[in-house]
Coordinates of C-alpha atoms and ligand atoms in Angstrom, one line a residue:
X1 CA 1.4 -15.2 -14.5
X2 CA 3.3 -13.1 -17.3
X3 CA 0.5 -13.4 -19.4
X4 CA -1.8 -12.2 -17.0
X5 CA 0.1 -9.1 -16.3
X6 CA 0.6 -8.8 -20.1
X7 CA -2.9 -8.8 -21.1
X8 CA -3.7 -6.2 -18.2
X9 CA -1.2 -3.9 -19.5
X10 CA -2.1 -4.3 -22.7
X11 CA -5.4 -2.9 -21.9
X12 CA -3.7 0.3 -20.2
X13 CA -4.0 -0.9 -16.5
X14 CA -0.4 -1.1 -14.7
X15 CA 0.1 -4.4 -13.1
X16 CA 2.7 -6.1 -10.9
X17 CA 3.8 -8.4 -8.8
X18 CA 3.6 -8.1 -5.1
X19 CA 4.1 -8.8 -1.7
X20 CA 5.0 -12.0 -0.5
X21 CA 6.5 -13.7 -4.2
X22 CA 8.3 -10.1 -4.3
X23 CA 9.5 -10.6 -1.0
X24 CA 10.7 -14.6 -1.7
X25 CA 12.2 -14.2 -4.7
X26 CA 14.8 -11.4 -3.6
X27 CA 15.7 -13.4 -1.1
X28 CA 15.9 -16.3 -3.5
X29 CA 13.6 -18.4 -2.2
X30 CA 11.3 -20.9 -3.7
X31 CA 7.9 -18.9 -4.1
X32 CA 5.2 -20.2 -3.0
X33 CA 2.0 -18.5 -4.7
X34 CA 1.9 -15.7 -7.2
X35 CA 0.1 -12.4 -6.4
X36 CA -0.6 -9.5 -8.8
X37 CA -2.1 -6.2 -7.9
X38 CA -3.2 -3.5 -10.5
X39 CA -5.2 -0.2 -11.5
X40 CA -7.9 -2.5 -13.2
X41 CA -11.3 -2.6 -11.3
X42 CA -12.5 -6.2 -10.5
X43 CA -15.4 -5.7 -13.8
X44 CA -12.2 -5.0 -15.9
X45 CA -10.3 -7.8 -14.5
X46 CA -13.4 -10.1 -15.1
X47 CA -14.0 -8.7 -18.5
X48 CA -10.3 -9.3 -19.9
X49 CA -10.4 -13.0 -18.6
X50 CA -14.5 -13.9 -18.0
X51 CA -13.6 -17.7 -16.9
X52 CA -11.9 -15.9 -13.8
X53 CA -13.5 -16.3 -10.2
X54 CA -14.5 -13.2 -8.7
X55 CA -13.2 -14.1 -4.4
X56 CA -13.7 -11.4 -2.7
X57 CA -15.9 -8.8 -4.4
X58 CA -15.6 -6.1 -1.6
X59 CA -12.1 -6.3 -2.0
X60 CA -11.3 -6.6 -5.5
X61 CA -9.5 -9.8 -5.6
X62 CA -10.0 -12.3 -8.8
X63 CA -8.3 -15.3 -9.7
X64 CA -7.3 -15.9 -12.9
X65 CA -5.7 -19.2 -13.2
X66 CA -5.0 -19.5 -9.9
X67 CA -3.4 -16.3 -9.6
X68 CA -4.8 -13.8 -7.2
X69 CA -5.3 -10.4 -9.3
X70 CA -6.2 -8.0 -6.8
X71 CA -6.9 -4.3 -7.6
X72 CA -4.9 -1.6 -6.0
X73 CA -7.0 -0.5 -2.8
X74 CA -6.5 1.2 0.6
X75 CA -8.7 0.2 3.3
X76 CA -10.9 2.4 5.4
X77 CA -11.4 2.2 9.5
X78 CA -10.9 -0.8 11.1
X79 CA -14.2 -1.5 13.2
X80 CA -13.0 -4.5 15.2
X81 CA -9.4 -4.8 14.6
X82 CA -10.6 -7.7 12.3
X83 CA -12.0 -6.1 9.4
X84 CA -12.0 -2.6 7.3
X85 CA -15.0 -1.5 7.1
X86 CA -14.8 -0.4 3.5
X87 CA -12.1 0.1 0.9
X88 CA -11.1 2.0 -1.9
X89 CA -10.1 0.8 -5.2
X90 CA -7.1 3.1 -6.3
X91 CA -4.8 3.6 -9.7
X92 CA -1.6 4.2 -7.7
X93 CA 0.2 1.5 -6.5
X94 CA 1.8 3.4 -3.8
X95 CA -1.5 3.6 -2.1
X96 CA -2.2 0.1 -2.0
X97 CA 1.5 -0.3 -0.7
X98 CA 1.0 1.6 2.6
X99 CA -2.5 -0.7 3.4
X100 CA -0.1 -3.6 3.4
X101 CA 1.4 -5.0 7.0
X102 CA 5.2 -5.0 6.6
X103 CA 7.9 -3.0 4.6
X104 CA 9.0 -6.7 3.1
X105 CA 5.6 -7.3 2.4
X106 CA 4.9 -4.0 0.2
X107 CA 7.3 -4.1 -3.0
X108 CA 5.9 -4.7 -6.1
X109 CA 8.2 -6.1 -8.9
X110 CA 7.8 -5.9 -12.7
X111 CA 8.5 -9.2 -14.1
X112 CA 9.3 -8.2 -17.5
X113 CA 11.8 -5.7 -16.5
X114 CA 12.8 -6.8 -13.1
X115 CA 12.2 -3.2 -12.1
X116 CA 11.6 -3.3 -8.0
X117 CA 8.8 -0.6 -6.8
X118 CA 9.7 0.1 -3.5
X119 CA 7.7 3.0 -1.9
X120 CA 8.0 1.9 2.0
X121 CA 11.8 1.0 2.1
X122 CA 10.9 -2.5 1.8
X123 CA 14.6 -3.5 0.3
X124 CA 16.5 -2.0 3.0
X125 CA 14.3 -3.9 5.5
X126 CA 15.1 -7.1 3.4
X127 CA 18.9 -6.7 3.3
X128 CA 19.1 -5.5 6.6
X129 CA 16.7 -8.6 8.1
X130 CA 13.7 -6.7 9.7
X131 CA 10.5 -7.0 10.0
X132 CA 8.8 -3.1 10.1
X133 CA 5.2 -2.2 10.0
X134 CA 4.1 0.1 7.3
X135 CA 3.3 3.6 8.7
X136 CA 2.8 3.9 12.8
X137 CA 3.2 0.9 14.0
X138 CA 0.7 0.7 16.6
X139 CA -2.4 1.9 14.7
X140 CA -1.7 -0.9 11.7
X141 CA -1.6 -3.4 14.4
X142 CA -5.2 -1.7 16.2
X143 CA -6.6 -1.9 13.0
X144 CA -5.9 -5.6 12.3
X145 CA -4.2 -7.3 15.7
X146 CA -3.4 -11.0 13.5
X147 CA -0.5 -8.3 12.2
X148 CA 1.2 -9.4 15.5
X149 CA 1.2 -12.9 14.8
X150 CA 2.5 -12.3 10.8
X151 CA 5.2 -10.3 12.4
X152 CA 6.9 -13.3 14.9
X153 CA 6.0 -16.0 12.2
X154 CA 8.2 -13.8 9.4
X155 CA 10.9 -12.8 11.8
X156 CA 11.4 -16.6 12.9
X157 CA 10.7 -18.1 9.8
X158 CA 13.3 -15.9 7.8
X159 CA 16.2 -15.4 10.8
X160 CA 14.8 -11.8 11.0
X161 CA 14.8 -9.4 13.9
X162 CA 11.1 -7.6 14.6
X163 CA 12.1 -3.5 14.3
X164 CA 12.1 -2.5 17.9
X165 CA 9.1 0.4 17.5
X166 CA 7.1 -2.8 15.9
X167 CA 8.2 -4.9 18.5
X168 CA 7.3 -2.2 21.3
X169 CA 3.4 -1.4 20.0
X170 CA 3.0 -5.1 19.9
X171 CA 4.1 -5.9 23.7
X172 CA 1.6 -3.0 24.5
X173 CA -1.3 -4.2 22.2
X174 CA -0.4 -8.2 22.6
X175 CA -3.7 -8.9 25.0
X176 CA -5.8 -7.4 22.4
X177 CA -4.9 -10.8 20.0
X178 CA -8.1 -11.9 22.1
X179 CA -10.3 -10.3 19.6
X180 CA -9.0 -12.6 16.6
X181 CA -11.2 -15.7 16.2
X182 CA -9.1 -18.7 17.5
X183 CA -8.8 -20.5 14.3
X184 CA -6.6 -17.6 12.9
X185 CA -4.5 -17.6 16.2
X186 CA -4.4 -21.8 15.6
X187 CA -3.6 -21.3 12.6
X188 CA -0.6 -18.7 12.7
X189 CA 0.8 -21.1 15.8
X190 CA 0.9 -23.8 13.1
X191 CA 2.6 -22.3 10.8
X192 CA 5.3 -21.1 13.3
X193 CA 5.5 -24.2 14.4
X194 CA 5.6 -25.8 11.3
X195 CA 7.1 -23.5 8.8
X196 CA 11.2 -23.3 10.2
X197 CA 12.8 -22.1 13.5
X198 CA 9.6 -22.9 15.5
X199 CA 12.2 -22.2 18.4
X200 CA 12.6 -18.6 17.2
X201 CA 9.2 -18.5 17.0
X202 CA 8.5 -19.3 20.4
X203 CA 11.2 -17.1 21.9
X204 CA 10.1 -14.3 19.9
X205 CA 5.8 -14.6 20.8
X206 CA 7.5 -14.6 24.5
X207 CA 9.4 -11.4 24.2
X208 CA 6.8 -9.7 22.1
X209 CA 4.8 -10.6 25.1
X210 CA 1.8 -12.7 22.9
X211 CA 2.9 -16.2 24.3
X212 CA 1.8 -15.1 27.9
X213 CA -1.5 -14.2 25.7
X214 CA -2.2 -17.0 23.6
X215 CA -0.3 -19.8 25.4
X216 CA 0.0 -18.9 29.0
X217 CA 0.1 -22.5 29.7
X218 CA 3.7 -22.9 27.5
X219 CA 4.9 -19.6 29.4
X220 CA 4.3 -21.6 32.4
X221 CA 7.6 -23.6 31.6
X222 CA 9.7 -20.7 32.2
X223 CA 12.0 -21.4 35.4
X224 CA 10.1 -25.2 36.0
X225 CA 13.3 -26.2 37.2
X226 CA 13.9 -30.2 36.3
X227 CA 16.2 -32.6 37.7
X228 CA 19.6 -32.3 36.5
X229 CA 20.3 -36.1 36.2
X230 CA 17.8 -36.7 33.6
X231 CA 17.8 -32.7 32.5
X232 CA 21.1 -31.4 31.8
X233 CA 19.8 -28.4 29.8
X234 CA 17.9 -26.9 32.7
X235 CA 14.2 -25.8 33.0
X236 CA 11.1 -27.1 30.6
X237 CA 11.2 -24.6 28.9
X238 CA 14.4 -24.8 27.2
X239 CA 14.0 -28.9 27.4
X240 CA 11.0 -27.8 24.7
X241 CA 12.5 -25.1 23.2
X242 CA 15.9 -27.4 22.4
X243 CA 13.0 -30.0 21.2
X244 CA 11.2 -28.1 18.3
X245 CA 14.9 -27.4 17.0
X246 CA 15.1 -30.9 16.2
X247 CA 12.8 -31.3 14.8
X248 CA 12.9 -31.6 10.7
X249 CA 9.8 -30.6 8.7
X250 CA 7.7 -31.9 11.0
X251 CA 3.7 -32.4 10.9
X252 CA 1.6 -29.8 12.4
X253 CA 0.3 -32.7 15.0
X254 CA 3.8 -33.4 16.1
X255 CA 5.1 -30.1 16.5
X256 CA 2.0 -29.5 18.9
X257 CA 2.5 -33.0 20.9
X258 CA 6.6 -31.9 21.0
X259 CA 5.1 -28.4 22.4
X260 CA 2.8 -29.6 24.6
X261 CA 3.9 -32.7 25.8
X262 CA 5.4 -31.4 29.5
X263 CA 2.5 -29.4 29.6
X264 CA 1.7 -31.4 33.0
X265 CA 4.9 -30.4 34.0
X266 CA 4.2 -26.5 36.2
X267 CA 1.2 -27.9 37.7
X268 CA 2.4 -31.6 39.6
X269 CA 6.4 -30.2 40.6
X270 CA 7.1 -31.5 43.5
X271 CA 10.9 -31.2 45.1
X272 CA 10.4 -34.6 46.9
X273 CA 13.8 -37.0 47.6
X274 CA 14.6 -35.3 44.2
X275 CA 12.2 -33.1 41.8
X276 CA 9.0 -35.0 41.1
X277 CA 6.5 -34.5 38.1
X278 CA 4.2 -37.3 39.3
X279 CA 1.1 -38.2 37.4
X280 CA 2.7 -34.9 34.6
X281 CA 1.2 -37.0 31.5
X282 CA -2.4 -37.2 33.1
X283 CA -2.4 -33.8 33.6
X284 CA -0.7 -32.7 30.6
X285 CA -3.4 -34.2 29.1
X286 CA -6.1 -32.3 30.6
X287 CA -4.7 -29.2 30.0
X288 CA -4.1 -29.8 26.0
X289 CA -7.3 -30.8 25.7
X290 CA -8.3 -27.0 27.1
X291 CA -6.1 -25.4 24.4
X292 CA -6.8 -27.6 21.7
X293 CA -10.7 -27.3 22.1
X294 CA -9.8 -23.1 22.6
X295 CA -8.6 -23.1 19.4
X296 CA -10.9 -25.5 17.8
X297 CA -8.3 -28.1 16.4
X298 CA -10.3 -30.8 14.3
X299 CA -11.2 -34.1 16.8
X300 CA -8.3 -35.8 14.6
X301 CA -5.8 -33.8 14.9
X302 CA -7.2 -33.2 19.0
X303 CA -6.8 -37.0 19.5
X304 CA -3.2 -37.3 17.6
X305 CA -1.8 -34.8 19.6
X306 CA -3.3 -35.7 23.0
X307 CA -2.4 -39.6 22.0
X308 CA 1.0 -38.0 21.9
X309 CA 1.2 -36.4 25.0
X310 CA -0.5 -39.6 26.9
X311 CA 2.2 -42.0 25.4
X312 CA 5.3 -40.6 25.5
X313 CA 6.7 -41.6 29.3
X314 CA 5.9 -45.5 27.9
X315 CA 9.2 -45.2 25.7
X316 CA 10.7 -46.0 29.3
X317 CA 9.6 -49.2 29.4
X318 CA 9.9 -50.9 26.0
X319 CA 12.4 -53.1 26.0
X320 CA 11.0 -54.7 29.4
X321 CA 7.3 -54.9 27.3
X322 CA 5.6 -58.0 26.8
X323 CA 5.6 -59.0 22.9
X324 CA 1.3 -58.1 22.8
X325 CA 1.6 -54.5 24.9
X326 CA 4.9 -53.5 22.3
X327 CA 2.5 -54.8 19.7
X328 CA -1.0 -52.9 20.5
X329 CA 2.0 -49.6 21.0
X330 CA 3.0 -50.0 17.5
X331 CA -0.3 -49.7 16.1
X332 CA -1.1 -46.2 17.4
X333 CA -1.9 -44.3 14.4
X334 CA 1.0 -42.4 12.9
X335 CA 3.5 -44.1 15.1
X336 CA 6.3 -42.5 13.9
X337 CA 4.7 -39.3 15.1
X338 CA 5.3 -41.1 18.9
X339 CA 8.7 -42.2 18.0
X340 CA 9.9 -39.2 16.7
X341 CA 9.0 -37.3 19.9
X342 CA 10.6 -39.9 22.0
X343 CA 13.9 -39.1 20.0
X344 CA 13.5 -35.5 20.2
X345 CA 12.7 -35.9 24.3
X346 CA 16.1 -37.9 24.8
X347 CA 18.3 -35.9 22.5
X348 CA 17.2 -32.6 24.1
X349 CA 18.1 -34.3 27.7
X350 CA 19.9 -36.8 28.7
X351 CA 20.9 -37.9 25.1
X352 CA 20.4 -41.6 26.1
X353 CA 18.9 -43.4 23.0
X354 CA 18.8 -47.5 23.3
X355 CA 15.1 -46.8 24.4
X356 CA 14.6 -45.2 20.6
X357 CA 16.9 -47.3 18.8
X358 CA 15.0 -50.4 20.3
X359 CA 11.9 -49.3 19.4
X360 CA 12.5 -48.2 15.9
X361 CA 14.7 -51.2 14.8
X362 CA 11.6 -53.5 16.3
X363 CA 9.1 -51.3 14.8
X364 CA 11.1 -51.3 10.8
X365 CA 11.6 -55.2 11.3
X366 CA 8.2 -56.6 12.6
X367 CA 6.1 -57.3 9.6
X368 CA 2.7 -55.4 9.9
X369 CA 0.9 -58.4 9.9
X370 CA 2.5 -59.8 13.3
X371 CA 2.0 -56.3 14.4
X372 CA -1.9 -56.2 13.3
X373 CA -2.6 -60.3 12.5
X374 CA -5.8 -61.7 11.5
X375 CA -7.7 -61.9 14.5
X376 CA -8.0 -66.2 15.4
X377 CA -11.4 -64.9 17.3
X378 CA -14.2 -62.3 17.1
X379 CA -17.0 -61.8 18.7
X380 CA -19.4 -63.3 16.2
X381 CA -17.6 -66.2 16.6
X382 CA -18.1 -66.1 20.8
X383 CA -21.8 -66.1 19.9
X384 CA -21.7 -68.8 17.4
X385 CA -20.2 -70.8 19.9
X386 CA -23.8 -69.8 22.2
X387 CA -21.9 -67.2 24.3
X388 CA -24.1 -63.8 25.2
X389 CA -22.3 -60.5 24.9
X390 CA -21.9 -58.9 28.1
X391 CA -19.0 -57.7 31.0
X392 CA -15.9 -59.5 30.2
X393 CA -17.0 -60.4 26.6
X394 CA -14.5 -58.0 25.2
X395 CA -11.4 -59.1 28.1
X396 CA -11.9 -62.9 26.7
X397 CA -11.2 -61.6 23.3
X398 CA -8.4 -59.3 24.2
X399 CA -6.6 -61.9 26.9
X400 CA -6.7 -64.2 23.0
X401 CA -5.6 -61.8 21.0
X402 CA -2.7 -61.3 23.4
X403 CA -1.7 -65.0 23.3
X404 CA -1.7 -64.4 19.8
X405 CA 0.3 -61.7 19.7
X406 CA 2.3 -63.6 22.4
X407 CA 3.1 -66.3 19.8
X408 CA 1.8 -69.0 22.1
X409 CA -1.4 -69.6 19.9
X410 CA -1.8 -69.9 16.4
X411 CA -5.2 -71.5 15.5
X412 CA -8.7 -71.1 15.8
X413 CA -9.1 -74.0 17.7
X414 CA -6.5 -72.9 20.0
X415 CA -8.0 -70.3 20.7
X416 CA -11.4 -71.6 20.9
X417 CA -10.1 -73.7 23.8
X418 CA -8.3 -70.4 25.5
X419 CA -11.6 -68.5 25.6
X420 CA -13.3 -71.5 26.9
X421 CA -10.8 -71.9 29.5
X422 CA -11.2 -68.4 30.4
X423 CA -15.2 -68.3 30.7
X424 CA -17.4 -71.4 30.3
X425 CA -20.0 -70.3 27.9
X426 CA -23.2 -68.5 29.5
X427 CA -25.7 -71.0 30.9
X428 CA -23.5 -73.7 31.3
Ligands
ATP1 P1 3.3 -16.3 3.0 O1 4.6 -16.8 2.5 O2 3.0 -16.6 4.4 O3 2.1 -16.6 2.0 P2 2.7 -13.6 2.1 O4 3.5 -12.3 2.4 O5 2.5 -14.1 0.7 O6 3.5 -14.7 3.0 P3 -0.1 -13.7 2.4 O7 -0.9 -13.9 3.7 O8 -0.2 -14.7 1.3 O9 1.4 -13.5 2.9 O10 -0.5 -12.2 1.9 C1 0.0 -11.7 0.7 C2 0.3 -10.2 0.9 O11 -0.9 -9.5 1.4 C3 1.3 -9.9 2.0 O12 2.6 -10.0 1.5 C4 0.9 -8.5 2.4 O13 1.4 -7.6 1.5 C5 -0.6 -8.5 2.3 N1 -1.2 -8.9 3.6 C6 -1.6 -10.1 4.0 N2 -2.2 -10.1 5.2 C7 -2.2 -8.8 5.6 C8 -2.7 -8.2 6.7 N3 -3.3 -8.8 7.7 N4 -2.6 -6.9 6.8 C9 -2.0 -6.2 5.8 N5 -1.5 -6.7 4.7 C10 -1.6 -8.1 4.6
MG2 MG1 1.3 -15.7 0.1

């Protein structure tokens, strides 16, 4: 990355540093990815290192070595709060500084002399913990409405507070975040949830007025009150809120399933002999499969997250389940995904755990192949022994895969005769 900036000076272009590694590294945090911006036009750029990629042509950026080199540029109007609709390479860094989203965001730094070029206050923001637009708040975040989203994911993820003229011209523009294609939206919630103080996050989205927006279902929690018994720390929405801050670098698919998984919860409350969420996971599961298809989440990480949602009432039961249902549980994919909710869901509650501790000491000690065995029977074999596939084929096999899992058969033969027992072959 020195060498890069190096060789472009060398040449006469200025080159630095910028935005987010600029940002990172004064606040001494790991950085993630390297950006440099500088006077030299994309040709120049391609010319001083020709096995560089060219990305984005309209907007100047090249990576060289997987650095993104990006030439200085302002952007002209916004046609769709998406997109400029042209830009224009500049030479003074100062320029491209103000086309940038935050005051955090817009320092460039000089790596050889550690020199800090600060032309939108940038450093005062950073010590001082606020996130600020560049320039009038509300027209940056007209011309390009994700800036709303950046703005709560840096203020959570960094303990930041959003400046209270940012945070004002997004509460008015927040139902405009419609315009952004959902996979941008997806992917911004991910990252809040994902990325530290997904709690923040949330809180934040709400009083920036976007979570009403993008999840109205998860503002729906608000004031769903719970019974006190089994909820000591009041309405679903804290119950969730307390939940994400337990969790500990977790995977995108369980953040969403700890999210989501009361989502049943507003629409079955009933205040019965006490308060009642009957048939809450059903409907829960109805309703994440709206807002995962509305942001187009891939089927897998759909089906994790809704397997999530659908299972986690059955930690109730587990210590009471036979040895084959405690068996098939185990083997839903990424388990520890389940159990780690379940811990999350008592500890945020009623802080009663034997349910969790039963199920992970079972779940460390059973050997994956008691969990999973080689199956004694298979269909091939039913037909072998002149059976024709049809209704019930598949409930012989299971009921013998559960005595298996049962322990109380351990051969073929065995379970040759359990089938048999079960359902003479066809055309006896
Ligand atoms: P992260 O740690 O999330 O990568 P980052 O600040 O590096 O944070 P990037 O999305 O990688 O964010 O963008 C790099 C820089 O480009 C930002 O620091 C900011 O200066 C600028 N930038 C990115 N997205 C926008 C945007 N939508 N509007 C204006 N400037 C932006
Ligand atoms: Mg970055």
């Amino acid at each position: 990355m020195r060498r890069i900036i190096d060789t472009l000076r060398q040449s006469g272009h200025t080159a630095y540093l910028v935005g987010g590694c600029v940002r990172d590294s004064l606040l001494h945090l790991p950085v993630k990815d390297y950006d440099i911006a500088t006077s030299a036009r994309p040709d120049q750029i391609l010319k001083l290192f020709p096995y560089a990629k060219q990305v984005g042509a309209h907007f100047g950026v090249v990576i060289v070595d997987g650095v993104e080199v990006a030439t200085y540029r302002s952007d002209g109007t916004y046609r769709d709060g998406r997109h400029p609709e042209d830009v224009h390479f500049e030479t003074d860094p100062a320029r491209d500084a103000s086309r940038r989203d935050f005051t955090i965001n817009g320092m460039f730094l000089d790596p050889a002399s550690g020199e800090i070029l600060d032309f939108v206050g940038g450093r005062r923001d950073l010590e001082a913990g606020i996130i600020r637009a560049i320039g009038h708040p509300l027209q940056r975040f007209e011309e390009d409405h994700l800036r709303m989203l950046r703005a709560v994911r840096f203020a959570a993820r960094m303990g930041f507070s959003i400046d209270p003229e940012t945070l004002e011209a997004i509460r008015k523009l927040a139902p405009q975040i419609h315009f952004i294609a959902a996979e941008r939206i997806r992917e911004e919630l991910t990252r809040m949830l994902t990325e530290g103080s997904p709690r923040r996050a949330m809180e934040l989205l709400d009083e920036s007025q976007l979570l009403q927006e993008v999840l109205p279902e998860v503002k729906a929690f608000q004031g769903v009150e719970q019974p006190p018994e089994y909820h000591p720390e009041g309405d679903v929405w804290t119950h969730v809120l307390i939940m994400l801050d337990l969790l500990q670098n977790p995977t995108s698919t369980l953040s969403w399933g700890v999210l989501l998984h009361d989502v049943g919860k507003p629409g079955t409350f009933h205040k019965l002999d006490r308060i009642r969420f009957n048939g809450h996971v059903e409907a829960g599961v109805t309703i994440a499969r709206e807002i995962l298809n509305r942001y187009r989440f891939s089927n897998e990480d759909r089906d994790q997250i809704l397997s999530l949602i659908a299972n986690h009432m059955r930690f109730a039961d587990i210590q009471r389940m036979k040895q084959s249902t405690l068996k098939r549980f185990f083997r839903l994919p990424s388990f520890e995904e389940h159990l780690e909710l379940h811990r999350v869901d008592c500890s945020s509650s009623h802080n009663k755990l034997d349910n969790y501790q039963f199920a992970k000491e079972r779940y460390a000690t059973l050997p994956p192949n008691e969990i999973r065995p080689q199956r004694l029977l298979t269909g091939s074999d039913l037909i072998e022994l002149g059976w024709q596939s049809g209704p019930g084929f598949k409930d012989v096999l299971n009921a013998v895969e559960d005595a298996q899992l049962e322990g109380k058969i351990q051969t073929r033969e065995e379970a040759i005769e359990l089938a048999l027992s079960l359902r003479p072959p066809n055309g006896k």
